[in-house]
């Protein structure tokens, strides 16, 4: 495990910016961009801030949410948010996965990274860790994750515009149960890549909101907004296209055969 900082302008050539960070070696911390600075959330409730990746200031050494790991951390509507995750302490009811972990489904928010307010103690989505979280179309989107209480993965999707009122988009998304996926927004769409569903995955899925489509997820509160067919698997798309080409070829061959038969009948060749 290293604790250095590197920088690059093209993701090809890299330069060492800092040999040793003040927050030490940490392989499960989280970093995000907020308020024109890099923010680092450590494993012990410590939060750090830097404008250049070299000089770091400790915003707090003991955040109100405790020594949280595997949480969702994001900048949303000019605030910092922390959702769910786990702490390393045995749950009173004994969680069936990692028994030394206690998972949460709470929601926290902060304007400065130092003072944190609990928005929800128990969100409508179940306790989880290692889930996907992103901002898209003016909302927060929570995807999948690991259910430590029942030792299995989630495949649900939730969204919120304010962190307190959540809507379940689907309890069982087409990409299937998984945790620790890579989530990013590109060309006005959410992309979900890889993750772990025992075994590890290397697929890519895409989701985009739109006005016209052939199939939708039925939801009660979407109003006139509708959803495209979500998370199209590129490999499956390729397979579908190949099968479609074969079907079109067979159909064309069948039409030519029927046309030849009609011509023979017309000429009296039978």
mmCIF file of N, CA, C and O in Angstrom, residues 194-202:
data_model
loop_
_atom_site.group_PDB
_atom_site.id
_atom_site.type_symbol
_atom_site.label_atom_id
_atom_site.label_comp_id
_atom_site.label_asym_id
_atom_site.label_seq_id
_atom_site.Cartn_x
_atom_site.Cartn_y
_atom_site.Cartn_z
ATOM 1 N N UNK A 194 -18.022 -3.268 -14.743
ATOM 2 C CA UNK A 194 -17.401 -4.283 -13.880
ATOM 3 C C UNK A 194 -18.073 -4.381 -12.510
ATOM 4 O O UNK A 194 -19.265 -4.175 -12.375
ATOM 5 N N UNK A 195 -17.289 -4.712 -11.489
ATOM 6 C CA UNK A 195 -17.824 -4.985 -10.163
ATOM 7 C C UNK A 195 -17.612 -6.434 -9.782
ATOM 8 O O UNK A 195 -16.958 -7.207 -10.493
ATOM 9 N N UNK A 196 -18.158 -6.807 -8.655
ATOM 10 C CA UNK A 196 -17.973 -8.162 -8.142
ATOM 11 C C UNK A 196 -19.325 -8.801 -7.859
ATOM 12 O O UNK A 196 -20.114 -8.287 -7.088
ATOM 13 N N UNK A 197 -19.597 -9.891 -8.484
ATOM 14 C CA UNK A 197 -20.809 -10.661 -8.206
ATOM 15 C C UNK A 197 -20.449 -12.125 -7.975
ATOM 16 O O UNK A 197 -21.295 -12.997 -8.065
ATOM 17 N N UNK A 198 -19.157 -12.328 -7.669
ATOM 18 C CA UNK A 198 -18.640 -13.703 -7.481
ATOM 19 C C UNK A 198 -19.029 -14.588 -8.669
ATOM 20 O O UNK A 198 -20.005 -15.312 -8.590
ATOM 21 N N UNK A 199 -18.268 -14.530 -9.756
ATOM 22 C CA UNK A 199 -16.913 -13.978 -9.898
ATOM 23 C C UNK A 199 -16.923 -12.483 -10.239
ATOM 24 O O UNK A 199 -17.977 -11.869 -10.354
ATOM 25 N N UNK A 200 -15.693 -11.936 -10.440
ATOM 26 C CA UNK A 200 -15.546 -10.559 -10.870
ATOM 27 C C UNK A 200 -16.129 -10.382 -12.268
ATOM 28 O O UNK A 200 -16.148 -11.313 -13.073
ATOM 29 N N UNK A 201 -16.594 -9.166 -12.564
ATOM 30 C CA UNK A 201 -17.219 -8.886 -13.849
ATOM 31 C C UNK A 201 -16.331 -7.938 -14.659
ATOM 32 O O UNK A 201 -15.551 -7.171 -14.096
ATOM 33 N N UNK A 202 -16.470 -7.994 -15.987
ATOM 34 C CA UNK A 202 -15.783 -7.027 -16.846
ATOM 35 C C UNK A 202 -16.719 -6.532 -17.948
ATOM 36 O O UNK A 202 -16.308 -6.239 -19.059
#
